[in-house]
mmCIF file of C-alpha atoms in Angstrom:
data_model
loop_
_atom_site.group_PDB
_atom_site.id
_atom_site.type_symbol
_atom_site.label_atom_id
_atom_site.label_comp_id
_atom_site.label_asym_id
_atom_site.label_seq_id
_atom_site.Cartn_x
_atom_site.Cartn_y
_atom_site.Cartn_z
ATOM 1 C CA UNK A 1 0.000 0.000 0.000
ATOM 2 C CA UNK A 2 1.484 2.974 -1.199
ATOM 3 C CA UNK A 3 0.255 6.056 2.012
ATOM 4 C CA UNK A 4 2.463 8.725 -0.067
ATOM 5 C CA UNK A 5 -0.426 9.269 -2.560
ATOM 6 C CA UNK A 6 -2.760 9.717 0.341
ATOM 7 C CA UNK A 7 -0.546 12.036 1.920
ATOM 8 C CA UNK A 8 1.402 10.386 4.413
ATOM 9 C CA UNK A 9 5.029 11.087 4.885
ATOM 10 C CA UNK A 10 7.129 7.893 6.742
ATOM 11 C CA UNK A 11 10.096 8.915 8.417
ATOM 12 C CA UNK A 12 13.086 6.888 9.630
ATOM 13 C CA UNK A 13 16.544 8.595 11.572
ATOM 14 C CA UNK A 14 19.123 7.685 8.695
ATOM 15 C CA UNK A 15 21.360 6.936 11.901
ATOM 16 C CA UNK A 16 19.415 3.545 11.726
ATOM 17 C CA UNK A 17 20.094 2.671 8.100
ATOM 18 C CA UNK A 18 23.167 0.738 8.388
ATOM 19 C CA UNK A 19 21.599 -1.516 10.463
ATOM 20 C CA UNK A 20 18.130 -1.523 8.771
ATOM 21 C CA UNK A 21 19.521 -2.216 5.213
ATOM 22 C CA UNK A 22 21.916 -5.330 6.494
ATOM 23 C CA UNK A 23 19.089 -7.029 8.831
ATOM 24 C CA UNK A 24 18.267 -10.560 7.220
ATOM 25 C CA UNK A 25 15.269 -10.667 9.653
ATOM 26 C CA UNK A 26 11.475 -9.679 8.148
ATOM 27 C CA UNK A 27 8.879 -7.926 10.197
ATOM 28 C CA UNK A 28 5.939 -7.766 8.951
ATOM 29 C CA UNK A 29 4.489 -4.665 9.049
ATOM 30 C CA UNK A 30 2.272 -3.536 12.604
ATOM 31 C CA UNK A 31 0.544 -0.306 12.896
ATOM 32 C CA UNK A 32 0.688 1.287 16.334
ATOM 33 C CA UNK A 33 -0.379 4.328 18.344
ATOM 34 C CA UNK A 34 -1.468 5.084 21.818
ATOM 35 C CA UNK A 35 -3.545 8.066 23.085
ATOM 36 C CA UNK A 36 -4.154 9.295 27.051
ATOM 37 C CA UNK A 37 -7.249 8.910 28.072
ATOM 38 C CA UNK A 38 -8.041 12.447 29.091
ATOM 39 C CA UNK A 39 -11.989 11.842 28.813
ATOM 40 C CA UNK A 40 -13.561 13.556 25.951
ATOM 41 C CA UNK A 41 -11.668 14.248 23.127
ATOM 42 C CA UNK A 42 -11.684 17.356 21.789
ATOM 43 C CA UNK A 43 -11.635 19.155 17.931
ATOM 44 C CA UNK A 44 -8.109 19.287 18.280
ATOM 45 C CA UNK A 45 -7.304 15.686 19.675
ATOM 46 C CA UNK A 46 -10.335 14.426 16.454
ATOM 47 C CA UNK A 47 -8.238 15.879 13.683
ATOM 48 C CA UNK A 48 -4.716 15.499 15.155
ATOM 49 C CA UNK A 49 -4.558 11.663 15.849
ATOM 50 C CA UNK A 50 -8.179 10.250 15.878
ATOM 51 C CA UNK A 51 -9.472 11.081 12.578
ATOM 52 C CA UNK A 52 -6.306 10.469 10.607
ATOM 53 C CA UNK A 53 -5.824 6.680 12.377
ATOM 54 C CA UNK A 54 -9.723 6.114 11.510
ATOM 55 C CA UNK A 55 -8.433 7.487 7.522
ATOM 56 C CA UNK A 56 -4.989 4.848 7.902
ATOM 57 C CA UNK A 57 -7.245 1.822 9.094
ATOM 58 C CA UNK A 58 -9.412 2.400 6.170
ATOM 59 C CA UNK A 59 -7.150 2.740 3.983
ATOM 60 C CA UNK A 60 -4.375 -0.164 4.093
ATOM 61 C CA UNK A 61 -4.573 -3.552 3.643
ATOM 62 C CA UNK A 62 -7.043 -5.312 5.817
ATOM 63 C CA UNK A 63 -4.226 -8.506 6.410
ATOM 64 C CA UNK A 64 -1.909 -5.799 8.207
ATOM 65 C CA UNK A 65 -2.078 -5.548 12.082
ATOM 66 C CA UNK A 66 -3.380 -1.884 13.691
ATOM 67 C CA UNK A 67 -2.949 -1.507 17.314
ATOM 68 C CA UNK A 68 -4.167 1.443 19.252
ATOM 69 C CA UNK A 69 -3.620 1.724 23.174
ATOM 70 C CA UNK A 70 -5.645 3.530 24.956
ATOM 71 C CA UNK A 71 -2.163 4.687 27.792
ATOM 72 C CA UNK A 72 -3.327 4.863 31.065
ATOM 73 C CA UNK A 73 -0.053 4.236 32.740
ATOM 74 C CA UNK A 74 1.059 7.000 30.963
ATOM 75 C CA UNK A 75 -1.573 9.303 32.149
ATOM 76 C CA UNK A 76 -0.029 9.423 35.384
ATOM 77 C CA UNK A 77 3.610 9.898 34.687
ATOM 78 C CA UNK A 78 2.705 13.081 36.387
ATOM 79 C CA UNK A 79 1.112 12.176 39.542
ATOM 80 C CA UNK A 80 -1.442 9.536 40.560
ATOM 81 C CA UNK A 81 -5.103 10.540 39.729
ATOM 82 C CA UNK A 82 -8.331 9.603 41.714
ATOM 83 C CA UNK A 83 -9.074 6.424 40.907
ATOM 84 C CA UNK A 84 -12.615 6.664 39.853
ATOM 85 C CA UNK A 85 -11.769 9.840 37.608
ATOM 86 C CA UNK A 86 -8.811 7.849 35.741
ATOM 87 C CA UNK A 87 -11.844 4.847 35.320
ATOM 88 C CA UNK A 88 -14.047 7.169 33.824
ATOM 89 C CA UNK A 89 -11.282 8.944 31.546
ATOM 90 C CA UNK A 90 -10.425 5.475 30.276
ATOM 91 C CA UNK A 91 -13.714 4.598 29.644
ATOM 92 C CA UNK A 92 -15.302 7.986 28.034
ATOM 93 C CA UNK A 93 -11.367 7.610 25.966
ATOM 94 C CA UNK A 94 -12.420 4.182 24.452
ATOM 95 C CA UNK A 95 -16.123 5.283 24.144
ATOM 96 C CA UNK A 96 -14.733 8.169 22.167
ATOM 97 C CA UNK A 97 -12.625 6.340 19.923
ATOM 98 C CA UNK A 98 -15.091 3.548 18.825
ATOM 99 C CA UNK A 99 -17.797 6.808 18.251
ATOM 100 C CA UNK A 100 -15.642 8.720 15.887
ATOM 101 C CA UNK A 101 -14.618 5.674 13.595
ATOM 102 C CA UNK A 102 -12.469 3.521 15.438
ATOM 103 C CA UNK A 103 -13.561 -0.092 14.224
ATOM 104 C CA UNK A 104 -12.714 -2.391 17.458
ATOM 105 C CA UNK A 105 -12.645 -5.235 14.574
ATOM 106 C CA UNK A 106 -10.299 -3.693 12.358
ATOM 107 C CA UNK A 107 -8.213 -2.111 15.446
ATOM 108 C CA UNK A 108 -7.126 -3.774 18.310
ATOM 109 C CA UNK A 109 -8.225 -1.448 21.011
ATOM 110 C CA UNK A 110 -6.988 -2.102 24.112
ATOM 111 C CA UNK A 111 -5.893 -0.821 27.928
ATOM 112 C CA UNK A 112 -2.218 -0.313 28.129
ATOM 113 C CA UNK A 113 -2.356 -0.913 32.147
ATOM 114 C CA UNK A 114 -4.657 -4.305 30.798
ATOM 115 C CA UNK A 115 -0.739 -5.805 29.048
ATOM 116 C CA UNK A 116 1.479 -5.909 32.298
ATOM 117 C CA UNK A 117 4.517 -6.674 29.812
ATOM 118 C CA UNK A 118 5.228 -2.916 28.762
ATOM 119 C CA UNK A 119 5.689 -2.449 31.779
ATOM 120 C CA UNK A 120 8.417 -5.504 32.088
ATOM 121 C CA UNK A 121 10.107 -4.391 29.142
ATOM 122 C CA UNK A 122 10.294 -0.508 29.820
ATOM 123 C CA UNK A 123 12.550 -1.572 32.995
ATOM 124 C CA UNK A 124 14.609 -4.137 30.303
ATOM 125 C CA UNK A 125 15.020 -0.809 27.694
ATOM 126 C CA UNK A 126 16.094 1.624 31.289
ATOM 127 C CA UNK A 127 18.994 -0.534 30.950
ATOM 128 C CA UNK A 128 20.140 0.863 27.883
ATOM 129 C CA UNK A 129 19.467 4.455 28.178
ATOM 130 C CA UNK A 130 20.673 7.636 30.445
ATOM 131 C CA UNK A 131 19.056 9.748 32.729
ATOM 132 C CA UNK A 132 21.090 12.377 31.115
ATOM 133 C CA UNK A 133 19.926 11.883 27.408
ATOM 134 C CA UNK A 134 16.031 11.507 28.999
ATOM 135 C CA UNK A 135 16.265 14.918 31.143
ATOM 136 C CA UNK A 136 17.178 16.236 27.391
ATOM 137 C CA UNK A 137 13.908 15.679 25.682
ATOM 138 C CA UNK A 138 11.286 18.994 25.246
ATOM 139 C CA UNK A 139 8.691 17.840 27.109
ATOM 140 C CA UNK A 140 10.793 16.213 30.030
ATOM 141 C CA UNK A 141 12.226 19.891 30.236
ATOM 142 C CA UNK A 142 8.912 21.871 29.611
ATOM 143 C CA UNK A 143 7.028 19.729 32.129
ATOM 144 C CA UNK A 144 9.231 19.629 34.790
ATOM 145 C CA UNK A 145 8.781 23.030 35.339
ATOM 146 C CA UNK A 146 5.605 22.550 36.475
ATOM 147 C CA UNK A 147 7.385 20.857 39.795
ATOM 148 C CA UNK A 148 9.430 22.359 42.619
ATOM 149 C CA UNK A 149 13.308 21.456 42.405
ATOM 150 C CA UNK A 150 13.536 17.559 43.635
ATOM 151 C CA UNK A 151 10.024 17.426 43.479
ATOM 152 C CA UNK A 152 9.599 15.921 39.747
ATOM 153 C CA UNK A 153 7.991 12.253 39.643
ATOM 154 C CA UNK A 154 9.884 9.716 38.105
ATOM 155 C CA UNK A 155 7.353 8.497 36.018
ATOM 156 C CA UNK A 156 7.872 12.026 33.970
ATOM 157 C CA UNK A 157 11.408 10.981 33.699
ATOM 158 C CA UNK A 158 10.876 7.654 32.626
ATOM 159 C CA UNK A 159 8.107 8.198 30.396
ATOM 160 C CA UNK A 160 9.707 7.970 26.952
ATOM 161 C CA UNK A 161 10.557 4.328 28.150
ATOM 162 C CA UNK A 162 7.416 3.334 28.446
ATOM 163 C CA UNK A 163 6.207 4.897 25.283
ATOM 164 C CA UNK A 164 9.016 2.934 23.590
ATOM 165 C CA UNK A 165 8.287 0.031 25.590
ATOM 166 C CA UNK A 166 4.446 0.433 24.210
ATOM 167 C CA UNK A 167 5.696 -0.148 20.734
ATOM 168 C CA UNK A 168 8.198 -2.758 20.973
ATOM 169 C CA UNK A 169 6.234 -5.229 22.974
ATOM 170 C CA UNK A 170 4.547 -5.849 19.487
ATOM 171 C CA UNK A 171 7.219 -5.427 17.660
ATOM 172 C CA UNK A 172 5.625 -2.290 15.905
ATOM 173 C CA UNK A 173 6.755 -1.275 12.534
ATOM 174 C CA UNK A 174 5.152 1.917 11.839
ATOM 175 C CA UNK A 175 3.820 4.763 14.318
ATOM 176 C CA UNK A 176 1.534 7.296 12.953
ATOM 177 C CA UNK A 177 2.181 10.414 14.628
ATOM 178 C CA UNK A 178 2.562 13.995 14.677
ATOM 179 C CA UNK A 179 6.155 15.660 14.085
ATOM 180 C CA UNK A 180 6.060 17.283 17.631
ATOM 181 C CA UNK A 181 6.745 13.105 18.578
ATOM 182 C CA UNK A 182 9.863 13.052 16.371
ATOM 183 C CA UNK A 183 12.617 13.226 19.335
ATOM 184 C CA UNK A 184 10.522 10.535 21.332
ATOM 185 C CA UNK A 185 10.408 8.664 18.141
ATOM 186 C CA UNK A 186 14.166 9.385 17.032
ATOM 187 C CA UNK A 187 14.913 8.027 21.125
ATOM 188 C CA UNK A 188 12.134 4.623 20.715
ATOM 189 C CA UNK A 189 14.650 3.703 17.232
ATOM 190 C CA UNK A 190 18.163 4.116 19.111
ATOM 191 C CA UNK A 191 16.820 1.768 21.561
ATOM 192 C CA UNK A 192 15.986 -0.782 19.432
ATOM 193 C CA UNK A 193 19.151 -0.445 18.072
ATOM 194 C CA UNK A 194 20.815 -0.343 21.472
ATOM 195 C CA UNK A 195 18.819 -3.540 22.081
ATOM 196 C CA UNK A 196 19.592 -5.305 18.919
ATOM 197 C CA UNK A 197 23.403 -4.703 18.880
ATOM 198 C CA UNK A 198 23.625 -5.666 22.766
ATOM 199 C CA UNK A 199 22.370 -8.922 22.651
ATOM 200 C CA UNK A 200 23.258 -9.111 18.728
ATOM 201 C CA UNK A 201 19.513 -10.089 17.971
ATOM 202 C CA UNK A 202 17.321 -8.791 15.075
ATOM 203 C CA UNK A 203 14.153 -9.253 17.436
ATOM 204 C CA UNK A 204 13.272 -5.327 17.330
ATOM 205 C CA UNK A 205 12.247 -3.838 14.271
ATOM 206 C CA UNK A 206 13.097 0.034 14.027
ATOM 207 C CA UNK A 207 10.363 1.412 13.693
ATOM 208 C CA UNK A 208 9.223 4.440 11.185
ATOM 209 C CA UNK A 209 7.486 7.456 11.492
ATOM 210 C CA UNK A 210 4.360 7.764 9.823
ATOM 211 C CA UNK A 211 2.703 11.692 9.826
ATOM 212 C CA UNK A 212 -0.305 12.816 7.448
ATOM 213 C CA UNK A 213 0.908 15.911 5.372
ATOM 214 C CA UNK A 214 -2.457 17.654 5.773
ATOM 215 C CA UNK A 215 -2.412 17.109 9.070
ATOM 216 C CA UNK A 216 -4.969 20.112 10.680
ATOM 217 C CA UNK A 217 -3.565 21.898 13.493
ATOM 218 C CA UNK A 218 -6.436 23.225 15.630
ATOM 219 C CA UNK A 219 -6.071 26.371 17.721
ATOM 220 C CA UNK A 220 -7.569 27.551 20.735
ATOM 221 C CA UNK A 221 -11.093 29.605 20.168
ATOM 222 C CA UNK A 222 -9.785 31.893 22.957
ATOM 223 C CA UNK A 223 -6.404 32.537 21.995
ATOM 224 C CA UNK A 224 -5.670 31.450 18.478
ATOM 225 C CA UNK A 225 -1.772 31.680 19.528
ATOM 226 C CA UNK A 226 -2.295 28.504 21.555
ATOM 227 C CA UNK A 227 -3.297 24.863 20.176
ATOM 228 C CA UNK A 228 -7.218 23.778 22.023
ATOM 229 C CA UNK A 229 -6.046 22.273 24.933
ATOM 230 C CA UNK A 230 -7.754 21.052 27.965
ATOM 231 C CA UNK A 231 -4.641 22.295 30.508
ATOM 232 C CA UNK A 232 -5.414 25.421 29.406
ATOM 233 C CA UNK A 233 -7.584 28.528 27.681
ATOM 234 C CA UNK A 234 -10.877 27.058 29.794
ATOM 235 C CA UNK A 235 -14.268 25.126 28.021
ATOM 236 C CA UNK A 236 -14.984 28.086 26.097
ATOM 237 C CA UNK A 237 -11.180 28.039 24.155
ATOM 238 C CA UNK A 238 -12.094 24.236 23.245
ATOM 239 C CA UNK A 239 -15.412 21.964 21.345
ATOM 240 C CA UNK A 240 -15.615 18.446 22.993
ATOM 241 C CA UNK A 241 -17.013 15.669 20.365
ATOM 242 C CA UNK A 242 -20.016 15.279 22.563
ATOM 243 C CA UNK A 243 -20.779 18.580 23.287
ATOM 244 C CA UNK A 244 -24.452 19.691 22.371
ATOM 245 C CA UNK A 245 -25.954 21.954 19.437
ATOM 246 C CA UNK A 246 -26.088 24.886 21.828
ATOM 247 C CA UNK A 247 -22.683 24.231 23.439
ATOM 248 C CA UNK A 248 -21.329 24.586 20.189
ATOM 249 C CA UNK A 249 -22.986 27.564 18.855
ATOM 250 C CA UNK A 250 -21.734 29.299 22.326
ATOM 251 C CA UNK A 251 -18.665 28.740 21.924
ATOM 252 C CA UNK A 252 -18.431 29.761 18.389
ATOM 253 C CA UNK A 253 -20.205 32.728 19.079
ATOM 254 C CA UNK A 254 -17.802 33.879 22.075
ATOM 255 C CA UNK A 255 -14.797 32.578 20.418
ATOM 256 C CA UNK A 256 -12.124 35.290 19.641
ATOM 257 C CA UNK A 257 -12.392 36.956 16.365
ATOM 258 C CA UNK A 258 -12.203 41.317 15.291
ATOM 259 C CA UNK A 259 -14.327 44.202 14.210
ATOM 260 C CA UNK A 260 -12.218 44.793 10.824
ATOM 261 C CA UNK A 261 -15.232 44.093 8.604
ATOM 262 C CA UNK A 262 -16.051 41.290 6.008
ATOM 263 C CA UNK A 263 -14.121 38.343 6.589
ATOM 264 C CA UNK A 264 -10.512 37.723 5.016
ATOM 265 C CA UNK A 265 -8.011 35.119 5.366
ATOM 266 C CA UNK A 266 -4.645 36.722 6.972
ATOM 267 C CA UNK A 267 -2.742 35.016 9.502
ATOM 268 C CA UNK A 268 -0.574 38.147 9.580
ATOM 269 C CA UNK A 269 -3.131 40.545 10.733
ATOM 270 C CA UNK A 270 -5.916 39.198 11.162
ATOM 271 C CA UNK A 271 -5.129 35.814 12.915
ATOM 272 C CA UNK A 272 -8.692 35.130 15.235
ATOM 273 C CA UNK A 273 -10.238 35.404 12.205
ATOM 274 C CA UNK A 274 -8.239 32.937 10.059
ATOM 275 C CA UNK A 275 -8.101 30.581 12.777
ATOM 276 C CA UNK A 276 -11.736 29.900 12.846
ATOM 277 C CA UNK A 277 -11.440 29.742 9.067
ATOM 278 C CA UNK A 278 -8.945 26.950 9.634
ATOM 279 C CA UNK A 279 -11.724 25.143 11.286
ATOM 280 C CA UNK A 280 -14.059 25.071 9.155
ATOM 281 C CA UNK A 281 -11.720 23.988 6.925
ATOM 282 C CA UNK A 282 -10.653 21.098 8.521
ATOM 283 C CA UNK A 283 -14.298 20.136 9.403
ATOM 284 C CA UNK A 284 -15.832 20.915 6.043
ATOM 285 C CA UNK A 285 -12.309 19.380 4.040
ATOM 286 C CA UNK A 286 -13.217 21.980 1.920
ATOM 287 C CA UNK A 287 -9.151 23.961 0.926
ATOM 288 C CA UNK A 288 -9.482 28.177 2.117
ATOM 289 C CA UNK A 289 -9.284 28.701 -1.522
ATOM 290 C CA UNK A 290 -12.264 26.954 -2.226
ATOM 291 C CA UNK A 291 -14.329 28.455 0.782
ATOM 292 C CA UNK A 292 -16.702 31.169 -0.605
ATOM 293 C CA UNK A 293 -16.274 33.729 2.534
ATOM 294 C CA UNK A 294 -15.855 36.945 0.915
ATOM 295 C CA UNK A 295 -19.374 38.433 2.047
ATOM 296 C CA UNK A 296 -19.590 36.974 4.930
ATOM 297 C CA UNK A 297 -19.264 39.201 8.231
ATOM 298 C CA UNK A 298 -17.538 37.450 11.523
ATOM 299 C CA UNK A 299 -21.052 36.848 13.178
ATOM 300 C CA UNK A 300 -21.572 34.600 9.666
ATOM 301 C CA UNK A 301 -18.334 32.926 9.890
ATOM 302 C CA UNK A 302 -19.317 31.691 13.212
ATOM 303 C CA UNK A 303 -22.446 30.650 12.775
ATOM 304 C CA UNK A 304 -21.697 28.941 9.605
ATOM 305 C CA UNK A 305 -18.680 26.896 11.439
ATOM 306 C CA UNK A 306 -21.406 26.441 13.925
ATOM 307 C CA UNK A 307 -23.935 24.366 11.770
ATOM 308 C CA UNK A 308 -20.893 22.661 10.216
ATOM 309 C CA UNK A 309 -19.176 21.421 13.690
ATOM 310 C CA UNK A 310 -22.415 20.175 14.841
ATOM 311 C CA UNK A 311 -23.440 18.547 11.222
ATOM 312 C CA UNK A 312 -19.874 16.747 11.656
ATOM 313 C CA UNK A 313 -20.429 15.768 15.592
ATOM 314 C CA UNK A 314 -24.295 15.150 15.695
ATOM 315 C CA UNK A 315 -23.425 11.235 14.839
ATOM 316 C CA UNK A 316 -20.100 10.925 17.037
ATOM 317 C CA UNK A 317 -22.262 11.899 20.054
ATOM 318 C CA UNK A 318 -25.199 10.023 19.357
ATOM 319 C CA UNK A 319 -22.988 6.985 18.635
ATOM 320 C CA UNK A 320 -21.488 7.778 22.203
ATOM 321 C CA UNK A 321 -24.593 8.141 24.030
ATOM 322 C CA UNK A 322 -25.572 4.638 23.037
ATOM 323 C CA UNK A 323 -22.080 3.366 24.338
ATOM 324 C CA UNK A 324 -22.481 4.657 27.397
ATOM 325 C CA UNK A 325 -25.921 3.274 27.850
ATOM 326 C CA UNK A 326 -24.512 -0.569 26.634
ATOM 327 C CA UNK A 327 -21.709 -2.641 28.328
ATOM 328 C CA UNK A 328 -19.909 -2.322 24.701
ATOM 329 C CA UNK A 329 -17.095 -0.563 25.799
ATOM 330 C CA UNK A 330 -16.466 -3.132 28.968
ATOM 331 C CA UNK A 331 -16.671 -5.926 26.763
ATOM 332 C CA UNK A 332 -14.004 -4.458 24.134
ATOM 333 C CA UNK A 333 -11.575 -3.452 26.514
ATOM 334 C CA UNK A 334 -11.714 -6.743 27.943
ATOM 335 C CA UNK A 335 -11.492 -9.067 24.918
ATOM 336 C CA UNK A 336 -8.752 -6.962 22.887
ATOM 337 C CA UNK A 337 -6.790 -6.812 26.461
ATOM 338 C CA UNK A 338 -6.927 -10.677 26.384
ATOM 339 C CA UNK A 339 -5.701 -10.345 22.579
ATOM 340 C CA UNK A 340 -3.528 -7.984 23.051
ATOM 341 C CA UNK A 341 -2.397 -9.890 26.024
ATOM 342 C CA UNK A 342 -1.542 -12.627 24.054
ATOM 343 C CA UNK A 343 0.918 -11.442 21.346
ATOM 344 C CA UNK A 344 2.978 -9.447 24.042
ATOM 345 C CA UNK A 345 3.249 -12.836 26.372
ATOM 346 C CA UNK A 346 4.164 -14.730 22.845
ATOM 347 C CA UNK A 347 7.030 -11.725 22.077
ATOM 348 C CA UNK A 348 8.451 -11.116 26.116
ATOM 349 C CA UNK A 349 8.789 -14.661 26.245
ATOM 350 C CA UNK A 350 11.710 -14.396 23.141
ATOM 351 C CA UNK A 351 12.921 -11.068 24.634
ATOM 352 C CA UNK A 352 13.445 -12.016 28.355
ATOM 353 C CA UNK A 353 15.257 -15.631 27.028
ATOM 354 C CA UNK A 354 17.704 -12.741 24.680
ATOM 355 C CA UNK A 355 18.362 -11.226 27.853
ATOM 356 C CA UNK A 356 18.669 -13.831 30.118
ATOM 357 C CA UNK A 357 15.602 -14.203 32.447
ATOM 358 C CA UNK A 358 15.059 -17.582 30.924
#
């Protein structure tokens, strides 16, 4: 399946080539991703990883393995979390996920915290890595501050280990992601590498990048600077999947725009206003060029991303409600953990006997 035509870019550190052009061992190719489960997805988490894996498992061939973790351990790297909030995150997460597209028969959707043998082989792949070259990495850096001085958990530290640790318990070929996961990705290859030429083994592929060219990058409705978040900007900066038909014309309504007359498209000066354009954009597919906004005023703009937002969601949250209301999502989680289960008990089994546990 050629994924250049459907504009995909995949992405591999030529640090890795040697070693990836003399390896006599095939992998066959595994698709995998993981997401937090931060509860209802937002706009910006929809057309940043959700919508383009729903495009990818559409769109290759139905023989080749997609894997997408819903990461609990990872969401708290930063601190524990009450217990019945990070049970209803995961839950609403998965719910989320299987309402916007994700087809739990196509996908193996699963709990990360549901495979204890990441977590076995993120303490094997600590072995082979520095705190040094981890207290390096962007976010370790940009997070930490958010800590006093001795204060940082180690799980923030560690995290990259686990995310690599996610991926090479299935011996994962190709990660779709976004380029902001480069470093982390550029760090999962060198230990599979590190791995490989320890114990000379070929059991770890190295894994590619995988990132959609036309991937939408969705700003805050409140400050247009920022990407929609949920850590910050408040509910009125983001749109939720589920949120209602009047939720969503309030917040497009309120969001941030000007007074500088008919609407035009000008990051430069005009940047509220082009943001929103951006939206409707990406929720329309329809190219800026091909958007017929000339006589519209800002009030029309909004209301017109309005009707379109909740034209796009009205399904995803119906789809949802009925989830919530069936023991679907229980079910799911607990059959593609037993799956998933399965494959990474098969593949620690040859990597514990490489080390030596066996």
């Amino acid at each position: 399946m050629n994924l250049i035509k459907y504009g995909y870019r995949i992405s591999q550190s030529s640090q890795f080539s040697r070693s990836i052009s003399s390896s006599t061992t095939h992998h066959p190719t595994i698709y995998f991703t993981g997401i937090q489960p931060t509860g209802i997805p937002h706009l910006g988490n929809f057309f940043g990883s959700i919508e383009p894996w729903t495009e990818l498992q559409n769109t290759v061939d139905k023989e080749t393995q997609m894997m997408l973790s819903v990461v609990d351990q990872h969401a708290i790297s930063l601190g524990p979390l009450p217990a019945d909030q990070l049970r209803s995150n995961t839950h609403q997460m998965t719910a989320s996920l299987i309402a916007c597209g994700v087809d739990p028969k196509r996908t193996l959707l699963f709990r990360q915290s549901d495979v204890p043998h990441i977590a076995q082989l993120s303490w094997i792949l600590g072995s082979l890595q520095t705190t040094s070259k981890l207290a390096r990495l962007p976010q370790y850096k940009e997070k930490q501050q958010r800590f006093k001085k001795g204060d940082i958990p180690v799980g923030l530290l560690t995290y990259p280990l686990l995310q690599a640790a996610d991926v090479l318990t299935f011996k994962a070929t190709t990660v779709p992601v976004g380029e902001d996961q480069s470093q982390h990705l550029n760090l999962l290859g060198g230990l599979a590498y590190a791995f490989n030429k320890t114990y000379n083994t070929e059991i770890f592929p190295i894994p590619k990048q995988l990132t959609r060219e036309s991937h939408a990058r969705i700003r805050s409705l409140r400050d247009p600077e920022k990407k929609m978040s949920k850590s910050s900007g408040g509910e009125r900066s983001r749109i939720e999947i589920t949120d209602s038909r009047e939720s969503i014309i309030e917040k497009c309504t309120k969001a941030q725009s000007d007074n500088a007359g008919k609407v035009t498209y000008d990051k430069e000066n005009r940047l509220a206003v082009s943001n929103l354009l951006d939206l409707y954009s990406a929720v329309t597919k329809m190219p800026i060029s091909e958007i017929q906004f000339s006589e519209w005023t800002t009030l029309d703009l909004k209301m017109n991303l309005a009707e379109a937002i909740d034209k796009k969601l009205k399904p995803i949250r119906e789809k949802f409600d009925e989830l919530q209301k069936s023991g679907e999502v229980d079910k799911i989680l607990l059959e593609n953990g037993e799956a998933a289960c399965e494959i990474a008990e098969k593949n620690l089994k040859e990597i514990r006997r490489v080390v030596g546990f066996l």
